[in-house]
Amino acid sequence: QLRRGKTGKVLLQLPSAQSGNAHYAFELGNLYFNQGEFANAIATYSLALTMNPQESQKAIIGYQLALSYKNLNDCKTALQVLDDIQRKNPQYPHIDEVYKMAGDCYLDLEDYNKAEKSYANLIKQFPDKQPQVADSLENARRLQRVNVAY
């Protein structure tokens, strides 16, 4: 049975690292994420990654972890996680979303060259996704030119 706190949000116990149930920790992280409790989601996703999840789950957990960091405006840490996914799981079925979030984070950090590279990688590997990032790519290129002009 679920317990609810004063705000009506669901209260759950974190699984212990000894339980080794990465899937449960991931699902709990998703619950926190969906409630907008990104710090709790980060803690839970991080714990899930220490529980030796299946290879197929590592990138999924990592993506949610990066998304949680981005929602807390911590793009630097999100990029570390995204870079790790790109290095270790290039065949991740949603690698296009990894490239897009990386580009968005680089834009937020005003690293326009790296933003352009992320968006260009996305378009190169997934030409059908170009409409989703065309404006962001053009924005990165425009801001890059403005920075060079100053």
Short mmCIF file of C-alpha atoms in Angstrom, two decimals:
data_model
loop_
_atom_site.label_atom_id
_atom_site.label_comp_id
_atom_site.label_asym_id
_atom_site.label_seq_id
_atom_site.Cartn_x
_atom_site.Cartn_y
_atom_site.Cartn_z
CA GLN A 1 0.00 0.00 0.00
CA LEU A 2 1.22 3.49 -0.85
CA ARG A 3 1.51 6.13 1.83
CA ARG A 4 0.90 9.76 0.97
CA GLY A 5 2.48 12.79 2.60
CA LYS A 6 0.79 16.08 3.50
CA THR A 7 0.98 17.27 -0.10
CA GLY A 8 -0.64 14.09 -1.38
CA LYS A 9 2.61 12.92 -2.95
CA VAL A 10 3.45 9.26 -2.69
CA LEU A 11 6.03 8.41 -0.03
CA LEU A 12 8.19 5.38 -0.72
CA GLN A 13 11.35 3.88 0.74
CA LEU A 14 14.48 3.80 -1.35
CA PRO A 15 15.56 0.25 -2.02
CA SER A 16 18.77 -0.79 -0.33
CA ALA A 17 21.84 -1.24 -2.49
CA GLN A 18 21.99 -4.80 -1.15
CA SER A 19 18.62 -5.64 -2.68
CA GLY A 20 20.17 -5.28 -6.11
CA ASN A 21 16.82 -4.47 -7.67
CA ALA A 22 17.86 -1.86 -10.24
CA HIS A 23 14.51 -2.08 -12.02
CA TYR A 24 12.60 -1.18 -8.84
CA ALA A 25 14.99 1.72 -8.16
CA PHE A 26 14.52 2.92 -11.76
CA GLU A 27 10.72 2.79 -11.45
CA LEU A 28 10.90 4.65 -8.13
CA GLY A 29 13.12 7.25 -9.80
CA ASN A 30 10.49 7.63 -12.52
CA LEU A 31 7.84 8.19 -9.85
CA TYR A 32 9.92 10.95 -8.28
CA PHE A 33 10.66 12.41 -11.72
CA ASN A 34 6.95 12.50 -12.62
CA GLN A 35 6.22 14.29 -9.33
CA GLY A 36 8.86 16.90 -10.19
CA GLU A 37 11.10 15.74 -7.35
CA PHE A 38 14.25 15.77 -9.46
CA ALA A 39 16.77 15.63 -6.59
CA ASN A 40 15.11 12.44 -5.30
CA ALA A 41 14.97 11.08 -8.85
CA ILE A 42 18.72 11.75 -9.24
CA ALA A 43 19.51 9.93 -6.00
CA THR A 44 17.36 6.98 -7.00
CA TYR A 45 18.63 6.72 -10.59
CA SER A 46 22.21 6.97 -9.31
CA LEU A 47 21.49 4.17 -6.86
CA ALA A 48 19.97 2.08 -9.68
CA LEU A 49 23.19 2.43 -11.68
CA THR A 50 25.20 1.01 -8.76
CA MET A 51 22.98 -2.10 -8.66
CA ASN A 52 24.46 -3.66 -11.81
CA PRO A 53 21.43 -3.20 -14.07
CA GLN A 54 21.23 -5.08 -17.35
CA GLU A 55 23.26 -3.46 -20.12
CA SER A 56 20.07 -2.56 -21.96
CA GLN A 57 18.84 -0.65 -18.88
CA LYS A 58 22.02 1.36 -18.19
CA ALA A 59 21.48 3.86 -21.00
CA ILE A 60 17.78 4.25 -20.17
CA ILE A 61 18.56 4.95 -16.51
CA GLY A 62 21.39 7.27 -17.55
CA TYR A 63 19.13 9.22 -19.89
CA GLN A 64 16.56 9.76 -17.13
CA LEU A 65 19.40 10.78 -14.80
CA ALA A 66 20.64 13.34 -17.33
CA LEU A 67 17.10 14.63 -17.87
CA SER A 68 16.71 15.07 -14.12
CA TYR A 69 19.94 17.08 -13.93
CA LYS A 70 18.80 19.21 -16.87
CA ASN A 71 15.48 19.88 -15.11
CA LEU A 72 17.51 21.21 -12.15
CA ASN A 73 19.47 23.44 -14.58
CA ASP A 74 22.66 21.42 -14.01
CA CYS A 75 23.61 20.99 -17.66
CA LYS A 76 27.28 20.38 -16.85
CA THR A 77 26.46 17.20 -14.94
CA ALA A 78 23.79 16.23 -17.47
CA LEU A 79 26.42 16.45 -20.22
CA GLN A 80 28.79 14.17 -18.30
CA VAL A 81 26.05 11.54 -18.17
CA LEU A 82 25.09 12.07 -21.84
CA ASP A 83 28.72 11.82 -22.96
CA ASP A 84 28.99 8.56 -21.02
CA ILE A 85 25.93 7.18 -22.82
CA GLN A 86 27.32 8.19 -26.21
CA ARG A 87 30.67 6.52 -25.43
CA LYS A 88 29.40 3.32 -23.83
CA ASN A 89 26.06 2.79 -25.59
CA PRO A 90 26.24 4.20 -29.13
CA GLN A 91 23.58 1.68 -30.18
CA TYR A 92 21.10 2.97 -27.56
CA PRO A 93 17.71 2.99 -29.40
CA HIS A 94 17.07 6.61 -28.38
CA ILE A 95 20.57 7.97 -29.06
CA ASP A 96 18.89 10.70 -31.12
CA GLU A 97 17.34 12.07 -27.92
CA VAL A 98 20.78 11.95 -26.27
CA TYR A 99 22.26 14.08 -29.08
CA LYS A 100 19.35 16.53 -28.89
CA MET A 101 19.56 16.96 -25.12
CA ALA A 102 23.34 17.38 -25.36
CA GLY A 103 22.87 20.09 -27.99
CA ASP A 104 20.26 21.82 -25.84
CA CYS A 105 22.57 21.69 -22.82
CA TYR A 106 25.50 23.09 -24.78
CA LEU A 107 23.22 25.92 -25.95
CA ASP A 108 22.24 26.61 -22.33
CA LEU A 109 25.95 26.69 -21.40
CA GLU A 110 26.66 28.99 -24.37
CA ASP A 111 29.07 26.48 -25.94
CA TYR A 112 27.69 27.04 -29.41
CA ASN A 113 30.36 25.06 -31.27
CA LYS A 114 29.60 21.89 -29.29
CA ALA A 115 25.85 22.54 -29.60
CA GLU A 116 26.23 22.72 -33.37
CA LYS A 117 28.28 19.51 -33.38
CA SER A 118 25.63 17.63 -31.34
CA TYR A 119 22.80 18.78 -33.59
CA ALA A 120 24.85 18.01 -36.72
CA ASN A 121 25.59 14.48 -35.42
CA LEU A 122 21.89 13.98 -34.81
CA ILE A 123 20.98 15.10 -38.34
CA LYS A 124 23.78 13.03 -39.89
CA GLN A 125 22.60 9.83 -38.21
CA PHE A 126 18.88 10.60 -38.27
CA PRO A 127 18.07 12.84 -41.27
CA ASP A 128 14.34 12.53 -40.56
CA LYS A 129 14.89 14.33 -37.22
CA GLN A 130 16.21 17.50 -38.87
CA PRO A 131 12.93 19.43 -38.50
CA GLN A 132 13.05 18.86 -34.72
CA VAL A 133 16.45 20.55 -34.33
CA ALA A 134 16.67 22.87 -37.36
CA ASP A 135 15.80 25.99 -35.33
CA SER A 136 18.17 25.06 -32.51
CA LEU A 137 20.99 24.34 -34.98
CA GLU A 138 20.46 27.66 -36.73
CA ASN A 139 20.33 29.42 -33.35
CA ALA A 140 23.66 27.81 -32.33
CA ARG A 141 25.26 28.91 -35.61
CA ARG A 142 23.89 32.45 -35.30
CA LEU A 143 25.08 32.81 -31.71
CA GLN A 144 28.47 31.40 -32.68
CA ARG A 145 28.81 34.11 -35.37
CA VAL A 146 27.75 36.80 -32.88
CA ASN A 147 30.40 35.63 -30.39
CA VAL A 148 33.10 35.61 -33.07
CA ALA A 149 32.10 39.16 -34.08
CA TYR A 150 32.76 40.41 -30.54
#
